[in-house]
mmCIF file of C-alpha atoms in Angstrom:
data_model
loop_
_atom_site.group_PDB
_atom_site.id
_atom_site.type_symbol
_atom_site.label_atom_id
_atom_site.label_comp_id
_atom_site.label_asym_id
_atom_site.label_seq_id
_atom_site.Cartn_x
_atom_site.Cartn_y
_atom_site.Cartn_z
ATOM 1 C CA MET A 84 64.471 -338.958 -53.859
ATOM 2 C CA PRO A 85 66.830 -341.919 -53.439
ATOM 3 C CA LEU A 86 68.568 -341.923 -50.059
ATOM 4 C CA LEU A 87 71.691 -343.998 -49.594
ATOM 5 C CA PRO A 88 73.273 -344.927 -46.239
ATOM 6 C CA ASP A 89 75.019 -341.588 -45.698
ATOM 7 C CA GLU A 90 73.260 -338.222 -45.961
ATOM 8 C CA HIS A 91 76.126 -336.903 -48.094
ATOM 9 C CA THR A 92 75.273 -339.467 -50.803
ATOM 10 C CA VAL A 93 71.740 -338.211 -51.471
ATOM 11 C CA TYR A 94 70.931 -337.747 -55.139
ATOM 12 C CA VAL A 95 67.893 -336.568 -57.069
ATOM 13 C CA GLY A 96 66.646 -337.602 -60.491
ATOM 14 C CA SER A 97 65.736 -340.935 -62.021
ATOM 15 C CA ARG A 98 69.254 -342.430 -62.119
ATOM 16 C CA PRO A 99 72.257 -342.436 -59.788
ATOM 17 C CA PRO A 100 75.270 -340.306 -60.774
ATOM 18 C CA THR A 101 78.159 -341.922 -62.617
ATOM 19 C CA TYR A 102 80.854 -341.349 -60.018
ATOM 20 C CA ASP A 103 81.194 -342.390 -56.402
ATOM 21 C CA ALA A 104 79.873 -339.958 -53.830
ATOM 22 C CA GLU A 105 83.121 -339.710 -51.876
ATOM 23 C CA PRO A 106 86.606 -338.634 -53.040
ATOM 24 C CA THR A 107 88.609 -341.297 -54.853
ATOM 25 C CA ALA A 108 91.987 -339.873 -55.894
ATOM 26 C CA LEU A 109 94.088 -337.016 -54.558
ATOM 27 C CA PRO A 110 95.677 -334.495 -56.944
ATOM 28 C CA ALA A 111 99.364 -335.052 -57.678
ATOM 29 C CA ALA A 112 101.635 -333.105 -55.326
ATOM 30 C CA ASP A 113 104.954 -331.398 -56.006
ATOM 31 C CA PRO A 114 107.199 -331.570 -52.922
ATOM 32 C CA ASP A 115 108.627 -328.156 -53.797
ATOM 33 C CA ALA A 116 105.215 -326.535 -54.294
ATOM 34 C CA LEU A 117 103.024 -327.807 -51.485
ATOM 35 C CA ASP A 118 101.434 -324.360 -51.112
ATOM 36 C CA ASP A 119 99.797 -325.086 -54.463
ATOM 37 C CA LEU A 120 97.636 -327.888 -53.031
ATOM 38 C CA VAL A 121 93.903 -327.191 -52.819
ATOM 39 C CA ALA A 122 91.696 -328.770 -50.167
ATOM 40 C CA ASP A 123 88.840 -330.974 -51.387
ATOM 41 C CA THR A 124 86.267 -329.019 -49.351
ATOM 42 C CA VAL A 125 86.081 -325.574 -47.713
ATOM 43 C CA LEU A 126 83.370 -324.395 -45.295
ATOM 44 C CA GLU A 127 82.639 -320.930 -43.889
ATOM 45 C CA GLY A 128 79.864 -319.387 -41.822
ATOM 46 C CA ALA A 129 79.028 -316.213 -39.923
ATOM 47 C CA PHE A 130 76.192 -314.103 -38.534
ATOM 48 C CA TYR A 131 76.282 -310.350 -39.172
ATOM 49 C CA GLY A 132 73.638 -307.670 -39.174
ATOM 50 C CA SER A 133 70.315 -309.327 -39.840
ATOM 51 C CA CYS A 134 71.607 -312.289 -41.836
ATOM 52 C CA ALA A 135 73.219 -315.682 -41.363
ATOM 53 C CA LEU A 136 75.830 -316.691 -43.928
ATOM 54 C CA ARG A 137 76.782 -320.198 -44.997
ATOM 55 C CA ALA A 138 79.363 -320.916 -47.710
ATOM 56 C CA ALA A 139 80.975 -324.054 -49.125
ATOM 57 C CA SER A 140 83.269 -325.042 -51.978
ATOM 58 C CA VAL A 141 83.488 -328.738 -52.912
ATOM 59 C CA ARG A 142 85.532 -330.598 -55.510
ATOM 60 C CA GLY A 143 83.287 -332.099 -58.163
ATOM 61 C CA ASP A 144 82.677 -335.823 -58.629
ATOM 62 C CA SER A 145 84.678 -335.862 -61.875
ATOM 63 C CA ALA A 146 87.718 -334.132 -60.352
ATOM 64 C CA ARG A 147 87.541 -336.409 -57.311
ATOM 65 C CA TYR A 148 87.597 -339.475 -59.535
ATOM 66 C CA ARG A 149 90.379 -338.223 -61.819
ATOM 67 C CA GLY A 150 92.589 -336.840 -59.070
ATOM 68 C CA GLU A 151 92.357 -333.270 -60.318
ATOM 69 C CA PRO A 152 92.428 -330.186 -58.066
ATOM 70 C CA ARG A 153 89.312 -328.174 -57.314
ATOM 71 C CA ARG A 154 89.075 -325.379 -59.924
ATOM 72 C CA ASP A 155 86.686 -323.379 -57.752
ATOM 73 C CA ALA A 156 88.000 -320.977 -55.128
ATOM 74 C CA LEU A 157 86.143 -319.365 -52.210
ATOM 75 C CA LEU A 158 87.020 -316.318 -50.124
ATOM 76 C CA VAL A 159 84.952 -315.028 -47.191
ATOM 77 C CA ALA A 160 86.376 -311.950 -45.462
ATOM 78 C CA ARG A 161 85.256 -309.251 -43.014
ATOM 79 C CA PHE A 162 86.698 -305.769 -43.371
ATOM 80 C CA GLY A 163 86.263 -303.242 -40.571
ATOM 81 C CA THR A 164 84.698 -303.631 -37.144
ATOM 82 C CA GLY A 165 81.330 -303.292 -35.464
ATOM 83 C CA GLU A 166 78.373 -302.033 -37.444
ATOM 84 C CA HIS A 167 80.701 -300.413 -39.974
ATOM 85 C CA ALA A 168 82.124 -303.760 -41.081
ATOM 86 C CA LEU A 169 81.581 -305.144 -44.551
ATOM 87 C CA VAL A 170 81.541 -308.863 -45.409
ATOM 88 C CA LEU A 171 82.734 -310.008 -48.835
ATOM 89 C CA VAL A 172 81.980 -313.413 -50.307
ATOM 90 C CA ALA A 173 83.966 -314.071 -53.491
ATOM 91 C CA MET A 174 83.981 -317.231 -55.587
ATOM 92 C CA ALA A 175 85.788 -317.998 -58.820
ATOM 93 C CA THR A 176 86.154 -320.855 -61.298
ATOM 94 C CA GLY A 177 89.286 -321.382 -63.363
ATOM 95 C CA ALA A 178 89.120 -322.208 -67.059
ATOM 96 C CA ARG A 179 88.325 -325.840 -67.812
ATOM 97 C CA ALA A 180 91.280 -328.045 -68.853
ATOM 98 C CA ALA A 181 93.710 -325.129 -68.433
ATOM 99 C CA PRO A 182 96.966 -325.620 -66.515
ATOM 100 C CA GLY A 183 96.921 -323.698 -63.267
ATOM 101 C CA ALA A 184 93.150 -323.150 -63.383
ATOM 102 C CA HIS A 185 92.937 -323.511 -59.592
ATOM 103 C CA ARG A 186 95.666 -320.891 -59.152
ATOM 104 C CA ALA A 187 93.869 -318.428 -61.430
ATOM 105 C CA ALA A 188 90.649 -318.844 -59.439
ATOM 106 C CA ALA A 189 92.434 -318.335 -56.127
ATOM 107 C CA GLU A 190 94.235 -315.253 -57.433
ATOM 108 C CA ALA A 191 90.965 -313.760 -58.721
ATOM 109 C CA CYS A 192 89.467 -314.072 -55.240
ATOM 110 C CA ARG A 193 92.554 -312.614 -53.575
ATOM 111 C CA TRP A 194 92.761 -309.633 -55.935
ATOM 112 C CA ILE A 195 89.116 -308.681 -55.548
ATOM 113 C CA GLY A 196 89.441 -309.220 -51.805
ATOM 114 C CA ARG A 197 92.327 -306.774 -51.605
ATOM 115 C CA ALA A 198 90.519 -304.242 -53.767
ATOM 116 C CA VAL A 199 87.288 -304.402 -51.763
ATOM 117 C CA GLY A 200 89.165 -304.413 -48.467
ATOM 118 C CA ARG A 201 90.995 -301.211 -49.322
ATOM 119 C CA SER A 202 87.720 -299.531 -50.332
ATOM 120 C CA HIS A 203 85.403 -301.056 -47.725
ATOM 121 C CA VAL A 204 84.690 -297.814 -45.839
ATOM 122 C CA ARG A 205 83.390 -296.040 -48.937
ATOM 123 C CA LEU A 206 81.539 -299.129 -50.153
ATOM 124 C CA ALA A 207 79.748 -299.528 -46.811
ATOM 125 C CA GLN A 208 78.775 -295.847 -46.872
ATOM 126 C CA ASP A 209 77.405 -296.159 -50.391
ATOM 127 C CA MET A 210 75.379 -299.220 -49.388
ATOM 128 C CA ARG A 211 73.827 -297.475 -46.388
ATOM 129 C CA ALA A 212 73.001 -294.448 -48.547
ATOM 130 C CA ALA A 213 71.627 -296.635 -51.407
ATOM 131 C CA ARG A 214 73.977 -295.021 -53.953
ATOM 132 C CA ARG A 215 73.583 -297.802 -56.475
ATOM 133 C CA GLY A 216 75.086 -295.899 -59.388
ATOM 134 C CA ASP A 217 78.272 -295.211 -57.404
ATOM 135 C CA LEU A 218 78.406 -298.816 -56.246
ATOM 136 C CA LYS A 219 78.038 -300.177 -59.741
ATOM 137 C CA SER A 220 80.697 -297.966 -61.307
ATOM 138 C CA GLY A 221 83.116 -298.429 -58.421
ATOM 139 C CA LEU A 222 82.779 -302.203 -58.267
ATOM 140 C CA HIS A 223 83.076 -302.408 -62.044
ATOM 141 C CA ARG A 224 86.454 -300.667 -61.831
ATOM 142 C CA LEU A 225 87.639 -302.891 -58.969
ATOM 143 C CA THR A 226 86.583 -306.019 -60.893
ATOM 144 C CA ASP A 227 88.298 -304.908 -64.092
ATOM 145 C CA ARG A 228 91.513 -304.191 -62.218
ATOM 146 C CA SER A 229 91.421 -307.527 -60.426
ATOM 147 C CA LEU A 230 90.857 -309.558 -63.578
ATOM 148 C CA GLY A 231 93.440 -307.396 -65.328
ATOM 149 C CA ARG A 232 95.957 -308.787 -62.848
ATOM 150 C CA LEU A 233 95.132 -312.259 -64.154
ATOM 151 C CA ARG A 234 95.712 -311.150 -67.737
ATOM 152 C CA ALA A 235 99.053 -309.713 -66.700
ATOM 153 C CA GLY A 236 99.873 -312.977 -64.949
ATOM 154 C CA ALA A 237 99.057 -314.902 -68.119
ATOM 155 C CA ALA A 238 101.457 -312.728 -70.105
ATOM 156 C CA GLU A 239 104.215 -313.256 -67.536
ATOM 157 C CA GLN A 240 103.752 -317.021 -67.856
ATOM 158 C CA GLY A 241 103.690 -316.896 -71.647
ATOM 159 C CA LEU A 242 100.044 -318.008 -71.756
ATOM 160 C CA GLU A 243 97.109 -316.768 -73.776
ATOM 161 C CA PRO A 244 94.692 -314.683 -71.640
ATOM 162 C CA GLU A 245 91.923 -317.290 -71.947
ATOM 163 C CA ALA A 246 94.292 -319.963 -70.572
ATOM 164 C CA TYR A 247 94.752 -318.150 -67.256
ATOM 165 C CA THR A 248 91.438 -316.609 -66.355
ATOM 166 C CA ALA A 249 88.450 -317.204 -64.111
ATOM 167 C CA THR A 250 84.824 -316.333 -63.593
ATOM 168 C CA LEU A 251 84.260 -314.143 -60.536
ATOM 169 C CA ARG A 252 81.090 -313.693 -58.477
ATOM 170 C CA CYS A 253 80.787 -311.651 -55.293
ATOM 171 C CA LEU A 254 78.346 -310.653 -52.560
ATOM 172 C CA LEU A 255 78.694 -307.653 -50.257
ATOM 173 C CA LEU A 256 76.872 -307.827 -46.912
ATOM 174 C CA PRO A 257 76.898 -304.919 -44.420
ATOM 175 C CA ALA A 258 77.236 -305.702 -40.719
ATOM 176 C CA ASP A 259 74.861 -302.837 -39.883
ATOM 177 C CA PRO A 260 71.550 -304.535 -38.879
ATOM 178 C CA GLU A 261 69.639 -301.457 -40.064
ATOM 179 C CA CYS A 262 70.990 -301.836 -43.601
ATOM 180 C CA ARG A 263 69.364 -304.660 -45.577
ATOM 181 C CA THR A 264 71.020 -303.782 -48.882
ATOM 182 C CA ARG A 265 72.668 -306.771 -50.535
ATOM 183 C CA VAL A 266 74.994 -306.244 -53.493
ATOM 184 C CA PHE A 267 75.921 -308.843 -56.096
ATOM 185 C CA PHE A 268 78.549 -308.230 -58.769
ATOM 186 C CA GLY A 269 80.832 -310.258 -60.969
ATOM 187 C CA VAL A 270 81.871 -311.554 -64.366
ATOM 188 C CA GLY A 271 81.096 -314.919 -65.953
ATOM 189 C CA ASP A 272 78.615 -317.754 -65.651
ATOM 190 C CA GLY A 273 76.972 -318.972 -62.473
ATOM 191 C CA GLY A 274 73.736 -318.394 -60.607
ATOM 192 C CA LEU A 275 71.940 -315.907 -58.393
ATOM 193 C CA PHE A 276 68.700 -317.212 -56.889
ATOM 194 C CA ARG A 277 66.290 -316.196 -54.178
ATOM 195 C CA LEU A 278 63.929 -318.318 -52.102
ATOM 196 C CA ARG A 279 60.949 -316.273 -50.914
ATOM 197 C CA GLY A 280 57.642 -317.623 -49.648
ATOM 198 C CA GLY A 281 58.564 -321.170 -50.636
ATOM 199 C CA GLU A 282 59.247 -320.234 -54.272
ATOM 200 C CA TRP A 283 62.586 -319.905 -56.075
ATOM 201 C CA GLN A 284 63.366 -317.096 -58.497
ATOM 202 C CA ASP A 285 66.293 -317.146 -60.913
ATOM 203 C CA LEU A 286 67.522 -313.565 -60.681
ATOM 204 C CA GLU A 287 70.168 -313.695 -63.388
ATOM 205 C CA PRO A 288 69.116 -313.188 -67.023
ATOM 206 C CA GLY A 289 71.185 -314.680 -69.813
ATOM 207 C CA VAL A 290 73.981 -312.760 -71.478
ATOM 208 C CA GLY A 291 72.566 -310.313 -74.003
ATOM 209 C CA GLU A 292 69.126 -310.197 -72.355
ATOM 210 C CA VAL A 293 68.842 -306.465 -71.815
ATOM 211 C CA ALA A 294 65.198 -305.758 -72.667
ATOM 212 C CA GLY A 295 62.146 -306.239 -70.506
ATOM 213 C CA GLU A 296 61.077 -305.386 -66.993
ATOM 214 C CA PRO A 297 63.129 -306.009 -63.843
ATOM 215 C CA VAL A 298 62.494 -309.293 -62.033
ATOM 216 C CA VAL A 299 59.166 -308.911 -60.264
ATOM 217 C CA GLY A 300 59.208 -308.693 -56.500
ATOM 218 C CA PHE A 301 62.955 -308.641 -56.001
ATOM 219 C CA GLY A 302 62.629 -306.063 -53.223
ATOM 220 C CA ALA A 303 64.379 -303.221 -54.987
ATOM 221 C CA LEU A 304 64.721 -299.823 -53.407
ATOM 222 C CA PRO A 305 61.860 -297.487 -54.324
ATOM 223 C CA ALA A 306 64.163 -295.026 -56.095
ATOM 224 C CA GLU A 307 65.028 -296.650 -59.390
ATOM 225 C CA THR A 308 67.743 -295.514 -61.750
ATOM 226 C CA PRO A 309 68.480 -296.823 -65.241
ATOM 227 C CA GLU A 310 71.841 -298.219 -64.141
ATOM 228 C CA GLY A 311 71.091 -299.391 -60.642
ATOM 229 C CA ASP A 312 68.611 -302.027 -59.568
ATOM 230 C CA ARG A 313 69.052 -304.782 -62.106
ATOM 231 C CA LEU A 314 71.733 -306.826 -63.748
ATOM 232 C CA THR A 315 73.317 -304.742 -66.444
ATOM 233 C CA MET A 316 75.715 -305.780 -69.098
ATOM 234 C CA ASP A 317 77.843 -304.584 -71.958
ATOM 235 C CA LEU A 318 76.971 -306.537 -75.080
ATOM 236 C CA GLY A 319 80.616 -306.423 -76.144
ATOM 237 C CA ILE A 320 79.827 -305.334 -79.717
ATOM 238 C CA PRO A 321 83.254 -304.487 -81.184
ATOM 239 C CA THR A 322 84.061 -301.307 -83.052
ATOM 240 C CA PRO A 323 86.217 -301.532 -86.182
ATOM 241 C CA PRO A 324 89.873 -301.703 -85.149
ATOM 242 C CA SER A 325 92.230 -298.926 -86.090
ATOM 243 C CA PRO A 326 94.898 -299.983 -88.612
ATOM 244 C CA TYR A 327 97.389 -297.831 -86.688
ATOM 245 C CA GLY A 328 96.838 -299.199 -83.207
ATOM 246 C CA PRO A 329 97.518 -302.499 -81.454
ATOM 247 C CA PRO A 330 95.188 -305.407 -82.255
ATOM 248 C CA PRO A 331 92.015 -305.402 -80.175
ATOM 249 C CA GLU A 332 91.714 -307.663 -77.164
ATOM 250 C CA PRO A 333 89.296 -310.596 -77.397
ATOM 251 C CA PRO A 334 85.760 -309.798 -76.149
ATOM 252 C CA ARG A 335 85.396 -309.977 -72.385
ATOM 253 C CA ASP A 336 82.502 -311.325 -70.403
ATOM 254 C CA PRO A 337 80.003 -308.643 -69.337
ATOM 255 C CA PHE A 338 80.042 -307.137 -65.858
ATOM 256 C CA ARG A 339 76.964 -307.996 -63.816
ATOM 257 C CA PHE A 340 75.575 -305.988 -60.924
ATOM 258 C CA ARG A 341 72.524 -306.019 -58.734
ATOM 259 C CA ALA A 342 71.636 -304.148 -55.546
ATOM 260 C CA SER A 343 68.483 -305.044 -53.649
ATOM 261 C CA VAL A 344 66.822 -304.762 -50.272
ATOM 262 C CA ALA A 345 66.262 -308.069 -48.484
ATOM 263 C CA ARG A 346 63.015 -308.964 -46.731
ATOM 264 C CA PRO A 347 62.749 -310.989 -43.532
ATOM 265 C CA GLY A 348 62.596 -314.685 -44.380
ATOM 266 C CA ASP A 349 64.438 -314.397 -47.702
ATOM 267 C CA THR A 350 67.230 -316.765 -48.654
ATOM 268 C CA LEU A 351 69.661 -315.454 -51.271
ATOM 269 C CA LEU A 352 71.889 -317.993 -53.015
ATOM 270 C CA MET A 353 74.957 -317.191 -55.131
ATOM 271 C CA CYS A 354 76.808 -320.088 -56.752
ATOM 272 C CA THR A 355 79.178 -321.151 -59.489
ATOM 273 C CA SER A 356 77.969 -323.020 -62.573
ATOM 274 C CA GLY A 357 78.628 -326.354 -60.887
ATOM 275 C CA LEU A 358 75.520 -325.825 -58.748
ATOM 276 C CA ALA A 359 73.644 -323.303 -60.895
ATOM 277 C CA ASP A 360 73.394 -325.705 -63.853
ATOM 278 C CA PRO A 361 71.731 -328.584 -61.958
ATOM 279 C CA LEU A 362 69.462 -326.116 -60.160
ATOM 280 C CA ARG A 363 68.217 -324.943 -63.542
ATOM 281 C CA GLY A 364 68.165 -328.413 -65.069
ATOM 282 C CA GLU A 365 66.692 -330.617 -62.328
ATOM 283 C CA PRO A 366 63.452 -329.431 -60.653
ATOM 284 C CA GLU A 367 63.812 -332.090 -57.931
ATOM 285 C CA LEU A 368 66.953 -330.373 -56.666
ATOM 286 C CA LEU A 369 65.100 -327.071 -56.273
ATOM 287 C CA ALA A 370 62.287 -328.866 -54.480
ATOM 288 C CA HIS A 371 64.746 -330.559 -52.130
ATOM 289 C CA LEU A 372 66.455 -327.286 -51.202
ATOM 290 C CA THR A 373 63.081 -325.582 -50.766
ATOM 291 C CA GLU A 374 62.132 -328.175 -48.180
ATOM 292 C CA ARG A 375 65.489 -327.964 -46.433
ATOM 293 C CA TRP A 376 65.965 -324.199 -46.461
ATOM 294 C CA SER A 377 62.460 -322.900 -45.831
ATOM 295 C CA GLN A 378 62.768 -323.828 -42.179
ATOM 296 C CA GLN A 379 64.196 -321.728 -39.362
ATOM 297 C CA PRO A 380 66.800 -321.506 -37.973
ATOM 298 C CA PRO A 381 69.276 -321.602 -40.883
ATOM 299 C CA PRO A 382 71.177 -324.866 -41.361
ATOM 300 C CA GLY A 383 74.456 -325.461 -39.600
ATOM 301 C CA LEU A 384 77.674 -325.831 -41.567
ATOM 302 C CA ALA A 385 77.507 -329.627 -41.807
ATOM 303 C CA GLN A 386 73.881 -329.541 -42.950
ATOM 304 C CA PHE A 387 74.595 -326.821 -45.501
ATOM 305 C CA LEU A 388 77.475 -328.854 -46.901
ATOM 306 C CA ALA A 389 75.239 -331.907 -47.209
ATOM 307 C CA ASP A 390 72.544 -329.848 -48.954
ATOM 308 C CA THR A 391 74.952 -328.365 -51.507
ATOM 309 C CA GLN A 392 76.335 -331.836 -52.290
ATOM 310 C CA VAL A 393 73.004 -333.393 -53.311
ATOM 311 C CA ARG A 394 73.986 -335.038 -56.565
ATOM 312 C CA VAL A 395 72.382 -335.100 -60.021
ATOM 313 C CA LYS A 396 73.437 -337.395 -62.864
ATOM 314 C CA GLY A 397 75.183 -335.481 -65.623
ATOM 315 C CA TYR A 398 76.468 -332.701 -63.344
ATOM 316 C CA ALA A 399 79.900 -333.524 -61.933
ATOM 317 C CA ASP A 400 81.697 -330.144 -61.741
ATOM 318 C CA ASP A 401 82.987 -328.378 -58.646
ATOM 319 C CA ARG A 402 80.282 -326.677 -56.595
ATOM 320 C CA THR A 403 80.710 -323.434 -54.695
ATOM 321 C CA ALA A 404 77.758 -321.756 -53.012
ATOM 322 C CA ALA A 405 77.022 -319.017 -50.523
ATOM 323 C CA ALA A 406 73.561 -318.579 -49.014
ATOM 324 C CA VAL A 407 72.259 -315.753 -46.847
ATOM 325 C CA TRP A 408 69.268 -316.270 -44.520
ATOM 326 C CA GLU A 409 67.494 -313.075 -43.485
ATOM 327 C CA ALA A 410 66.245 -312.890 -39.886
#
């Protein structure tokens, strides 16, 4: 792996990336809309229950060079107190080349944050009781409502729904150290990976992949239900429209859900496509993170940021990632 003078400029692969490693141009600012500015980089971290959390969102090399805002958004929030608290990690990516993409991503995170926050007591109870069917149906409703707010916002701005939308990926982590249930849910592309015993597993099947066995060794609860322990999705096959009703909405991305029980030593990684794509496309990046993240204790915030910024030629999008290290 080439190593340049600063740790943040590490890259993997046979050739150096096209763009400089550090930010070049700032996004244009409107003096009357300074609240609309998006920071180049966001870092978060916490330790709850039996897990350590690290999260980062970084503007991509291309956006840094062109002076465009980060289209990824990150929200990390704790609802409740003590062992009854629930931690939400939400990340979203606005539509490429769409005006206001960064605003759509931020709104998606805020809406799901409000929805989960208002329901956190019931969600935490369902997680402790391993009620995966209730969790899936409830989180599906909360996600639909949150993304529905974006569609309403698009209409208010006179935009097509696909011009003001975002992917949305979330993790729920209970603060109760006796509860090792981890819940992933969301809509749209990205990645869900797990590092166990020095080996990575890609835990997210492609859209439309509904047949076959669950991912081996994921640590699912013993009681298995048809709708619980694996990513599930609606294929979005349309029914013939009624000639008397309004025109049908365009197909929506499928809802994804997974509930699992973590094992000591696991590292669970959720990320947007900006990191998921190079992880799937460049084996050296997986090998690098295996070496860095297989050690204890978990990395500090600065080290985690450096790890998530390891660069690969051909992948210059924003990167947002959240990793959970199990004690």
